[in-house]
């Protein structure tokens, strides 16, 4: 609660009008409610076409009210609002500003890069020097507490299992699919990223580790406006991106659209040493090893677009529609060299292979939405509704050749053609209303239908049945690898949530119920894999939060929730994707959802320093594994499996510091402990497979005047032992500088990421019958020059951002 803590925290209504010195109304002025003690912003609204503004459900207390509009000097007025009072202020008269005064207002209004709010951390990407020319994944990986592992899995405060939303819509991917999507989404499109660790019942129950909400930019200016940008980055390979956004806003309607193009070269290098053992008789016997060098060079070309319309049918009713899509094409040329050795260390016949891949991802989504507000004596009621449809297609072609004697003898060939189609249909409705001056209720429902159809065709050399001779130039269908997998899912959900505000106390309690029906089936029955499955289950997900204010500078909050992580659609798909001659990835249709109970206690001091303790217990945790496909094979499979339990505890510290007026620093530290319990591949996990770990991040922003500013970011991940993986420490330092031009309509930015090239990963994966050590590198160190130009009217109007109804499904498909 951001209201004055010395006053009774009951609700009132505050209204008024913004006028010029001559008494004319000023429309779309930004009216802000500040705390009297330190001018911290509590809430902002916009004045309407008559200059009228209104703050609903304002907490009783002492405030400063400010009003600002382009071309005017900001006006201030003090106010005291009593509990339950409806107070109308005298008109706020704004004086015409000079050019110098206007520039000063612009500088003061700039948001900090990082903000710690009551229930989340907000990363304000818009305007960040380090975001220019980079990808959304680059910015996300530098966010406080966020890490990306070797398999492109996202983690928040050391925990995987996240609900990822983009403009309120859930992304249907995890792991590499989600990472590739975020790599294709330029960071220049991002407005902010919200990191929510314990969301209330209104959010979908998916995401045991929390929610990452990515919000895209949307122009708030009246008239016809736009922004154009272009950037070029150079690492080992070049990276080019450009884009254009346009919007036309009137008092009744806003039409907007954007297009972005990116062409990014990249590479990946991976060194692997593998040791194989048998465990017969209870003892571990070494049977051989392999050494591998993998290198891949690729180009990702993407086209992303968005079109939308918001229209005010009446003063209280708004309808909207959006269509967005991403067309991406990724080409990869990989090489692998492998040296196998026997138990005595003698070199067996080495081989090398080439792996050429072409993948295309034409995806699109559409949303229709409605918002209507009602007024009564207790305050405003709100009804919102959404209908969503999304379609995700994929086509992956792979050409795999294996040679002996360093390319002189072709030994084997394997061609793959994998196609997939995923459709998501969703409808939802939410209703919120005050029950009294201190109590508010929210309730809603949602239904979603998902259909996934994946077909894989593998071609191998023809083998003569009589002579067993193989014809490497004639490829035929491989019945053991080719298959078709179809998956259907229906989730119906409903929730109710109550919030009550009392003097110095805020209480929130909610309950969400979700009915899940899922069916998966494959055409070809594989050994050890069920031909299909059918699941039907109902689960309840309670949540609660309690916040108490001890004084002006001391506040404590406690939150609890139960959440679920259903396997992503790609994690359930049993198809193989070959990485090199002895490594492939595959899904697991026997994978079960993981559920968790979460509790978090947070204390905030001086409204900015915070310390939080959290604990979570997870049943059937989903973990990534890399192990031999059977006891005697040297072929390794990467997949996902369930363990029995996961115990997780964390301490989070946040300390924003203003060293000087021109230098501010946001510091974040997370110390955590994860202990998995269970047995996989004959390996039992327990206390010996867990150890404390921590992450540190610090972001400095500098304002030098005359349009110059800079940003310095550093992060560090300690050694981490998580299930079967033991990762060495890593970190990176990035630096950016920018200059505003043409009265802040244009920006020239120069940044460098991972300056000391310390982002490479060393890790060990350990099982009783198998140990893998690997060293993974990529195109981390990049220098980027970017230019952006904003054109059109500078007059602001209130923006409206919709959260669609398909949030819960769009992360899991791929």
Short mmCIF file of C-alpha atoms in Angstrom, two decimals, residues 41-430:
data_model
loop_
_atom_site.label_atom_id
_atom_site.label_comp_id
_atom_site.label_asym_id
_atom_site.label_seq_id
_atom_site.Cartn_x
_atom_site.Cartn_y
_atom_site.Cartn_z
CA UNK A 41 3.97 8.43 -6.96
CA UNK A 42 0.91 6.59 -5.62
CA UNK A 43 -1.32 6.62 -8.71
CA UNK A 44 -1.73 8.41 -12.06
CA UNK A 45 -4.80 9.23 -14.16
CA UNK A 46 -5.56 11.26 -17.30
CA UNK A 47 -8.01 14.13 -17.60
CA UNK A 48 -10.84 13.69 -20.10
CA UNK A 49 -11.88 16.03 -22.92
CA UNK A 50 -13.40 18.36 -20.32
CA UNK A 51 -10.23 18.41 -18.24
CA UNK A 52 -11.90 16.33 -15.48
CA UNK A 53 -9.99 13.65 -13.56
CA UNK A 54 -11.06 11.23 -10.86
CA UNK A 55 -9.21 8.91 -8.43
CA UNK A 56 -11.41 5.99 -7.35
CA UNK A 57 -10.77 4.00 -4.18
CA UNK A 58 -8.05 6.39 -2.94
CA UNK A 59 -6.70 5.53 0.52
CA UNK A 60 -7.30 8.18 3.17
CA UNK A 61 -4.26 10.35 3.86
CA UNK A 62 -2.27 13.48 2.99
CA UNK A 63 -1.18 13.95 -0.64
CA UNK A 64 0.24 16.29 -3.23
CA UNK A 65 -1.69 16.32 -6.51
CA UNK A 66 0.25 17.34 -9.64
CA UNK A 67 -0.97 17.94 -13.19
CA UNK A 68 1.27 18.04 -16.27
CA UNK A 69 0.81 18.38 -20.02
CA UNK A 70 3.19 19.09 -22.86
CA UNK A 71 3.54 22.88 -23.26
CA UNK A 72 2.59 23.68 -19.65
CA UNK A 73 4.42 23.99 -16.33
CA UNK A 74 3.47 21.24 -13.88
CA UNK A 75 0.97 22.42 -11.25
CA UNK A 76 0.79 21.26 -7.62
CA UNK A 77 -1.87 21.35 -4.88
CA UNK A 78 -1.85 19.76 -1.37
CA UNK A 79 -4.87 17.77 -0.24
CA UNK A 80 -6.07 15.76 2.77
CA UNK A 81 -8.58 12.97 2.05
CA UNK A 82 -10.67 11.61 4.92
CA UNK A 83 -11.91 8.03 5.15
CA UNK A 84 -14.96 7.49 2.93
CA UNK A 85 -14.89 11.13 1.74
CA UNK A 86 -15.81 12.27 -1.78
CA UNK A 87 -13.65 15.35 -2.32
CA UNK A 88 -13.71 17.75 -5.30
CA UNK A 89 -10.64 19.98 -5.65
CA UNK A 90 -10.64 23.54 -6.97
CA UNK A 91 -9.41 23.79 -10.61
CA UNK A 92 -5.68 23.18 -11.17
CA UNK A 93 -4.48 26.12 -13.29
CA UNK A 94 -1.43 25.37 -15.48
CA UNK A 95 0.82 28.11 -16.87
CA UNK A 96 2.29 27.94 -20.38
CA UNK A 97 5.88 26.66 -20.22
CA UNK A 98 9.05 27.75 -21.96
CA UNK A 99 11.16 25.30 -23.95
CA UNK A 100 13.66 25.07 -21.08
CA UNK A 101 11.00 24.24 -18.52
CA UNK A 102 9.55 21.59 -20.84
CA UNK A 103 12.89 19.81 -21.07
CA UNK A 104 13.22 19.80 -17.29
CA UNK A 105 9.81 18.14 -16.89
CA UNK A 106 10.78 15.45 -19.43
CA UNK A 107 13.92 14.53 -17.51
CA UNK A 108 12.16 14.28 -14.12
CA UNK A 109 9.39 12.05 -15.54
CA UNK A 110 11.76 9.32 -16.73
CA UNK A 111 11.16 6.03 -14.95
CA UNK A 112 14.02 4.16 -13.26
CA UNK A 113 15.24 1.05 -15.07
CA UNK A 114 14.28 -1.17 -12.11
CA UNK A 115 11.40 -0.71 -9.66
CA UNK A 116 10.51 -2.88 -6.68
CA UNK A 117 6.74 -2.80 -6.06
CA UNK A 118 4.69 -4.54 -3.39
CA UNK A 119 4.26 -7.83 -5.27
CA UNK A 120 6.67 -7.63 -8.20
CA UNK A 121 9.86 -6.24 -9.71
CA UNK A 122 9.42 -4.09 -12.83
CA UNK A 123 12.15 -3.70 -15.46
CA UNK A 124 11.45 -0.57 -17.52
CA UNK A 125 13.02 -1.55 -20.84
CA UNK A 126 11.76 1.42 -22.85
CA UNK A 127 14.57 3.94 -23.12
CA UNK A 128 17.24 1.55 -21.78
CA UNK A 129 20.59 1.99 -23.48
CA UNK A 130 21.43 -1.71 -23.16
CA UNK A 131 18.18 -2.79 -24.82
CA UNK A 132 18.95 -1.06 -28.14
CA UNK A 133 19.63 -3.55 -30.92
CA UNK A 134 19.45 -6.55 -28.58
CA UNK A 135 16.86 -9.32 -28.30
CA UNK A 136 14.15 -9.75 -25.68
CA UNK A 137 16.03 -12.77 -24.34
CA UNK A 138 19.17 -10.63 -23.84
CA UNK A 139 17.25 -8.11 -21.73
CA UNK A 140 15.38 -10.79 -19.79
CA UNK A 141 18.61 -12.64 -18.94
CA UNK A 142 20.00 -9.43 -17.37
CA UNK A 143 16.90 -8.89 -15.21
CA UNK A 144 17.22 -9.31 -11.41
CA UNK A 145 17.05 -12.96 -10.36
CA UNK A 146 16.53 -14.31 -13.92
CA UNK A 147 18.89 -16.95 -15.32
CA UNK A 148 19.00 -18.97 -18.57
CA UNK A 149 20.65 -22.40 -18.44
CA UNK A 150 22.52 -24.37 -21.12
CA UNK A 151 19.24 -25.78 -22.49
CA UNK A 152 17.65 -22.31 -22.72
CA UNK A 153 15.38 -22.93 -19.71
CA UNK A 154 14.34 -19.77 -17.87
CA UNK A 155 14.58 -19.65 -14.09
CA UNK A 156 13.53 -16.98 -11.57
CA UNK A 157 15.46 -16.93 -8.29
CA UNK A 158 16.89 -20.36 -9.14
CA UNK A 159 13.51 -22.01 -9.89
CA UNK A 160 12.19 -23.22 -13.25
CA UNK A 161 8.50 -23.49 -14.06
CA UNK A 162 7.44 -20.00 -15.17
CA UNK A 163 4.32 -18.59 -16.78
CA UNK A 164 5.56 -16.26 -19.56
CA UNK A 165 3.07 -13.67 -20.84
CA UNK A 166 3.53 -11.21 -23.70
CA UNK A 167 0.91 -8.46 -23.53
CA UNK A 168 -1.13 -10.74 -21.27
CA UNK A 169 -1.03 -13.71 -23.65
CA UNK A 170 0.72 -16.88 -22.62
CA UNK A 171 3.45 -18.14 -24.91
CA UNK A 172 3.01 -21.76 -26.08
CA UNK A 173 6.64 -22.77 -25.65
CA UNK A 174 9.34 -23.68 -23.18
CA UNK A 175 13.07 -24.24 -23.37
CA UNK A 176 14.69 -23.72 -26.74
CA UNK A 177 11.40 -22.96 -28.54
CA UNK A 178 10.61 -20.09 -26.16
CA UNK A 179 14.22 -18.85 -26.24
CA UNK A 180 14.21 -18.83 -30.05
CA UNK A 181 10.96 -16.86 -30.01
CA UNK A 182 12.42 -14.28 -27.62
CA UNK A 183 15.61 -14.10 -29.71
CA UNK A 184 13.46 -13.22 -32.71
CA UNK A 185 11.58 -10.48 -30.77
CA UNK A 186 13.63 -7.24 -30.78
CA UNK A 187 14.06 -5.58 -27.38
CA UNK A 188 13.17 -2.25 -29.02
CA UNK A 189 9.53 -3.42 -28.98
CA UNK A 190 9.51 -3.88 -25.18
CA UNK A 191 8.05 -1.39 -22.74
CA UNK A 192 8.59 -3.30 -19.48
CA UNK A 193 9.07 -6.72 -17.88
CA UNK A 194 7.26 -7.65 -14.66
CA UNK A 195 8.67 -10.42 -12.42
CA UNK A 196 5.84 -11.72 -10.17
CA UNK A 197 6.84 -14.45 -7.71
CA UNK A 198 3.51 -15.24 -5.99
CA UNK A 199 0.55 -14.13 -8.15
CA UNK A 200 -3.11 -14.09 -6.89
CA UNK A 201 -6.00 -16.31 -8.01
CA UNK A 202 -6.87 -14.10 -10.99
CA UNK A 203 -3.78 -15.38 -12.78
CA UNK A 204 -3.77 -18.85 -14.33
CA UNK A 205 -2.49 -21.48 -11.90
CA UNK A 206 0.33 -22.41 -14.28
CA UNK A 207 3.82 -21.35 -13.18
CA UNK A 208 5.05 -22.66 -9.84
CA UNK A 209 8.06 -20.31 -9.89
CA UNK A 210 5.93 -17.27 -10.76
CA UNK A 211 5.03 -15.10 -13.75
CA UNK A 212 7.17 -13.16 -16.21
CA UNK A 213 4.91 -10.58 -17.89
CA UNK A 214 6.46 -8.87 -20.93
CA UNK A 215 4.65 -5.68 -21.99
CA UNK A 216 5.13 -4.29 -25.48
CA UNK A 217 5.23 -0.60 -26.37
CA UNK A 218 2.07 1.23 -27.35
CA UNK A 219 2.09 4.87 -28.38
CA UNK A 220 -0.04 7.15 -26.16
CA UNK A 221 0.08 10.30 -28.28
CA UNK A 222 -2.88 11.90 -30.06
CA UNK A 223 -3.00 12.27 -33.82
CA UNK A 224 -0.77 10.31 -36.18
CA UNK A 225 2.57 9.30 -34.72
CA UNK A 226 5.30 6.78 -35.17
CA UNK A 227 8.76 5.56 -34.27
CA UNK A 228 11.43 4.21 -36.60
CA UNK A 229 14.56 2.41 -35.48
CA UNK A 230 17.54 0.57 -36.92
CA UNK A 231 20.57 -1.12 -35.39
CA UNK A 232 23.62 -3.15 -36.30
CA UNK A 233 25.62 -5.29 -33.92
CA UNK A 234 28.90 -7.06 -34.47
CA UNK A 235 30.09 -10.09 -32.57
CA UNK A 236 31.66 -12.95 -34.45
CA UNK A 237 28.76 -12.44 -36.86
CA UNK A 238 26.63 -9.43 -37.73
CA UNK A 239 23.18 -8.70 -36.34
CA UNK A 240 20.82 -6.26 -38.06
CA UNK A 241 17.38 -5.12 -36.93
CA UNK A 242 14.95 -2.42 -38.02
CA UNK A 243 11.35 -1.56 -37.31
CA UNK A 244 8.52 0.92 -37.70
CA UNK A 245 5.50 1.54 -35.47
CA UNK A 246 2.54 3.80 -36.33
CA UNK A 247 -0.60 4.80 -34.53
CA UNK A 248 -3.49 7.16 -35.13
CA UNK A 249 -5.42 8.18 -32.03
CA UNK A 250 -8.57 10.26 -31.76
CA UNK A 251 -10.89 10.81 -28.82
CA UNK A 252 -13.01 7.80 -29.85
CA UNK A 253 -10.54 5.39 -31.43
CA UNK A 254 -6.93 4.33 -31.59
CA UNK A 255 -5.54 2.41 -34.56
CA UNK A 256 -2.04 1.06 -34.21
CA UNK A 257 0.41 -1.21 -35.98
CA UNK A 258 4.06 -2.17 -36.07
CA UNK A 259 6.50 -4.17 -38.18
CA UNK A 260 9.98 -5.35 -37.29
CA UNK A 261 12.63 -7.20 -39.27
CA UNK A 262 15.75 -8.86 -37.90
CA UNK A 263 18.62 -10.80 -39.45
CA UNK A 264 20.98 -12.11 -36.79
CA UNK A 265 24.01 -14.33 -37.28
CA UNK A 266 25.10 -16.51 -34.39
CA UNK A 267 27.27 -19.45 -33.44
CA UNK A 268 27.50 -22.08 -30.75
CA UNK A 269 30.51 -24.16 -29.69
CA UNK A 270 30.25 -27.16 -27.38
CA UNK A 271 33.05 -29.35 -26.01
CA UNK A 272 31.89 -32.60 -24.36
CA UNK A 273 33.66 -35.40 -22.47
CA UNK A 274 31.53 -38.44 -21.57
CA UNK A 275 32.39 -41.36 -19.28
CA UNK A 276 30.27 -44.54 -19.34
CA UNK A 277 29.94 -47.07 -16.50
CA UNK A 278 28.15 -50.25 -15.57
CA UNK A 279 26.73 -50.71 -12.08
CA UNK A 280 26.47 -54.50 -11.99
CA UNK A 281 26.88 -56.00 -8.54
CA UNK A 282 26.53 -52.66 -6.85
CA UNK A 283 29.94 -51.43 -8.05
CA UNK A 284 30.74 -48.83 -10.70
CA UNK A 285 32.88 -50.16 -13.59
CA UNK A 286 34.33 -47.85 -16.25
CA UNK A 287 33.61 -49.13 -19.80
CA UNK A 288 34.73 -46.26 -22.03
CA UNK A 289 34.51 -42.59 -22.95
CA UNK A 290 34.01 -40.17 -25.83
CA UNK A 291 35.34 -36.70 -26.59
CA UNK A 292 33.34 -34.39 -28.84
CA UNK A 293 33.77 -31.01 -30.47
CA UNK A 294 30.56 -29.44 -31.81
CA UNK A 295 30.31 -26.18 -33.71
CA UNK A 296 27.31 -24.56 -35.33
CA UNK A 297 26.79 -21.38 -37.32
CA UNK A 298 23.30 -20.09 -38.00
CA UNK A 299 21.23 -17.19 -39.24
CA UNK A 300 17.83 -16.25 -37.84
CA UNK A 301 15.65 -14.07 -40.05
CA UNK A 302 12.37 -12.86 -38.58
CA UNK A 303 9.40 -10.68 -39.51
CA UNK A 304 7.06 -9.65 -36.68
CA UNK A 305 3.93 -7.54 -36.97
CA UNK A 306 1.00 -6.26 -34.96
CA UNK A 307 -2.25 -4.52 -35.93
CA UNK A 308 -4.95 -3.31 -33.57
CA UNK A 309 -7.92 -1.08 -32.89
CA UNK A 310 -9.44 0.23 -29.66
CA UNK A 311 -12.81 1.98 -30.01
CA UNK A 312 -14.88 3.78 -27.35
CA UNK A 313 -18.49 2.81 -28.01
CA UNK A 314 -19.61 4.96 -25.07
CA UNK A 315 -17.92 6.78 -22.21
CA UNK A 316 -17.86 3.50 -20.27
CA UNK A 317 -17.60 0.84 -23.00
CA UNK A 318 -14.52 0.07 -25.03
CA UNK A 319 -14.05 -2.70 -27.61
CA UNK A 320 -10.80 -3.77 -29.18
CA UNK A 321 -9.20 -6.16 -31.63
CA UNK A 322 -5.59 -7.12 -32.29
CA UNK A 323 -3.79 -9.38 -34.74
CA UNK A 324 -0.12 -10.18 -34.36
CA UNK A 325 2.33 -12.64 -35.84
CA UNK A 326 5.92 -13.77 -36.11
CA UNK A 327 7.41 -15.33 -39.23
CA UNK A 328 10.85 -16.74 -38.46
CA UNK A 329 13.33 -18.80 -40.48
CA UNK A 330 16.39 -20.35 -38.88
CA UNK A 331 19.20 -22.05 -40.79
CA UNK A 332 21.98 -23.91 -38.97
CA UNK A 333 25.11 -25.59 -40.28
CA UNK A 334 26.74 -27.77 -37.67
CA UNK A 335 29.80 -29.98 -37.47
CA UNK A 336 30.72 -32.66 -34.95
CA UNK A 337 33.96 -34.59 -34.38
CA UNK A 338 33.94 -37.56 -31.96
CA UNK A 339 36.73 -39.71 -30.58
CA UNK A 340 35.48 -42.86 -28.80
CA UNK A 341 37.80 -44.74 -26.42
CA UNK A 342 37.59 -48.13 -24.73
CA UNK A 343 37.97 -48.95 -21.03
CA UNK A 344 41.77 -48.89 -21.35
CA UNK A 345 41.72 -45.45 -22.97
CA UNK A 346 42.64 -46.74 -26.43
CA UNK A 347 41.30 -44.67 -29.32
CA UNK A 348 38.63 -46.44 -31.35
CA UNK A 349 37.67 -45.37 -34.85
CA UNK A 350 36.84 -41.62 -34.73
CA UNK A 351 34.13 -40.10 -36.87
CA UNK A 352 32.75 -36.70 -37.79
CA UNK A 353 29.34 -35.54 -38.97
CA UNK A 354 27.57 -32.61 -40.55
CA UNK A 355 24.18 -31.44 -39.37
CA UNK A 356 22.36 -28.95 -41.60
CA UNK A 357 18.96 -27.71 -40.46
CA UNK A 358 16.29 -25.40 -41.82
CA UNK A 359 13.35 -24.45 -39.60
CA UNK A 360 10.43 -22.10 -40.26
CA UNK A 361 7.86 -20.86 -37.75
CA UNK A 362 4.84 -19.01 -39.19
CA UNK A 363 2.75 -18.03 -36.16
CA UNK A 364 -0.20 -15.69 -35.69
CA UNK A 365 -2.80 -14.80 -33.04
CA UNK A 366 -5.97 -12.72 -32.84
CA UNK A 367 -7.89 -11.21 -29.92
CA UNK A 368 -11.31 -9.56 -29.50
CA UNK A 369 -11.99 -7.80 -26.22
CA UNK A 370 -14.58 -5.73 -24.38
CA UNK A 371 -14.41 -3.56 -21.29
CA UNK A 372 -17.39 -1.94 -19.59
CA UNK A 373 -17.49 0.04 -16.33
CA UNK A 374 -20.50 0.62 -14.08
CA UNK A 375 -20.90 3.29 -11.42
CA UNK A 376 -22.75 3.00 -8.14
CA UNK A 377 -22.56 4.49 -4.65
CA UNK A 378 -19.66 2.21 -3.64
CA UNK A 379 -17.48 2.98 -6.64
CA UNK A 380 -16.83 1.57 -10.09
CA UNK A 381 -17.57 -1.98 -11.22
CA UNK A 382 -15.73 -3.42 -14.21
CA UNK A 383 -16.51 -6.21 -16.68
CA UNK A 384 -13.94 -7.43 -19.21
CA UNK A 385 -14.21 -10.22 -21.77
CA UNK A 386 -11.78 -11.75 -24.26
CA UNK A 387 -11.92 -14.21 -27.14
CA UNK A 388 -8.60 -15.50 -28.49
CA UNK A 389 -7.43 -17.66 -31.35
CA UNK A 390 -3.80 -18.55 -32.02
CA UNK A 391 -2.13 -20.82 -34.56
CA UNK A 392 1.48 -21.95 -34.37
CA UNK A 393 3.08 -23.89 -37.20
CA UNK A 394 6.56 -25.32 -37.49
CA UNK A 395 8.57 -27.07 -40.16
CA UNK A 396 11.99 -28.51 -39.37
CA UNK A 397 14.14 -30.20 -42.00
CA UNK A 398 17.41 -31.88 -41.06
CA UNK A 399 20.20 -33.41 -43.15
CA UNK A 400 22.61 -35.51 -41.14
CA UNK A 401 25.72 -37.22 -42.61
CA UNK A 402 28.34 -39.21 -40.67
CA UNK A 403 31.88 -39.92 -41.95
CA UNK A 404 34.87 -41.97 -40.92
CA UNK A 405 38.49 -40.87 -41.40
CA UNK A 406 37.72 -37.14 -41.17
CA UNK A 407 35.28 -36.97 -44.05
CA UNK A 408 36.80 -39.37 -46.54
CA UNK A 409 34.31 -42.25 -46.00
CA UNK A 410 30.57 -41.68 -45.79
CA UNK A 411 29.28 -44.06 -43.12
CA UNK A 412 25.67 -43.09 -42.45
CA UNK A 413 22.90 -40.69 -43.50
CA UNK A 414 19.75 -39.53 -41.76
CA UNK A 415 17.24 -37.00 -43.10
CA UNK A 416 14.36 -35.71 -41.00
CA UNK A 417 11.22 -33.76 -41.85
CA UNK A 418 9.18 -32.67 -38.81
CA UNK A 419 5.99 -30.62 -39.15
CA UNK A 420 3.72 -29.40 -36.40
CA UNK A 421 0.46 -27.49 -36.07
CA UNK A 422 -0.96 -26.12 -32.86
CA UNK A 423 -4.23 -24.22 -32.46
CA UNK A 424 -5.48 -22.54 -29.29
CA UNK A 425 -9.01 -21.23 -28.73
CA UNK A 426 -9.89 -19.41 -25.54
CA UNK A 427 -12.66 -17.30 -24.03
CA UNK A 428 -12.64 -15.62 -20.62
CA UNK A 429 -14.53 -13.03 -18.60
CA UNK A 430 -13.61 -11.10 -15.44
#
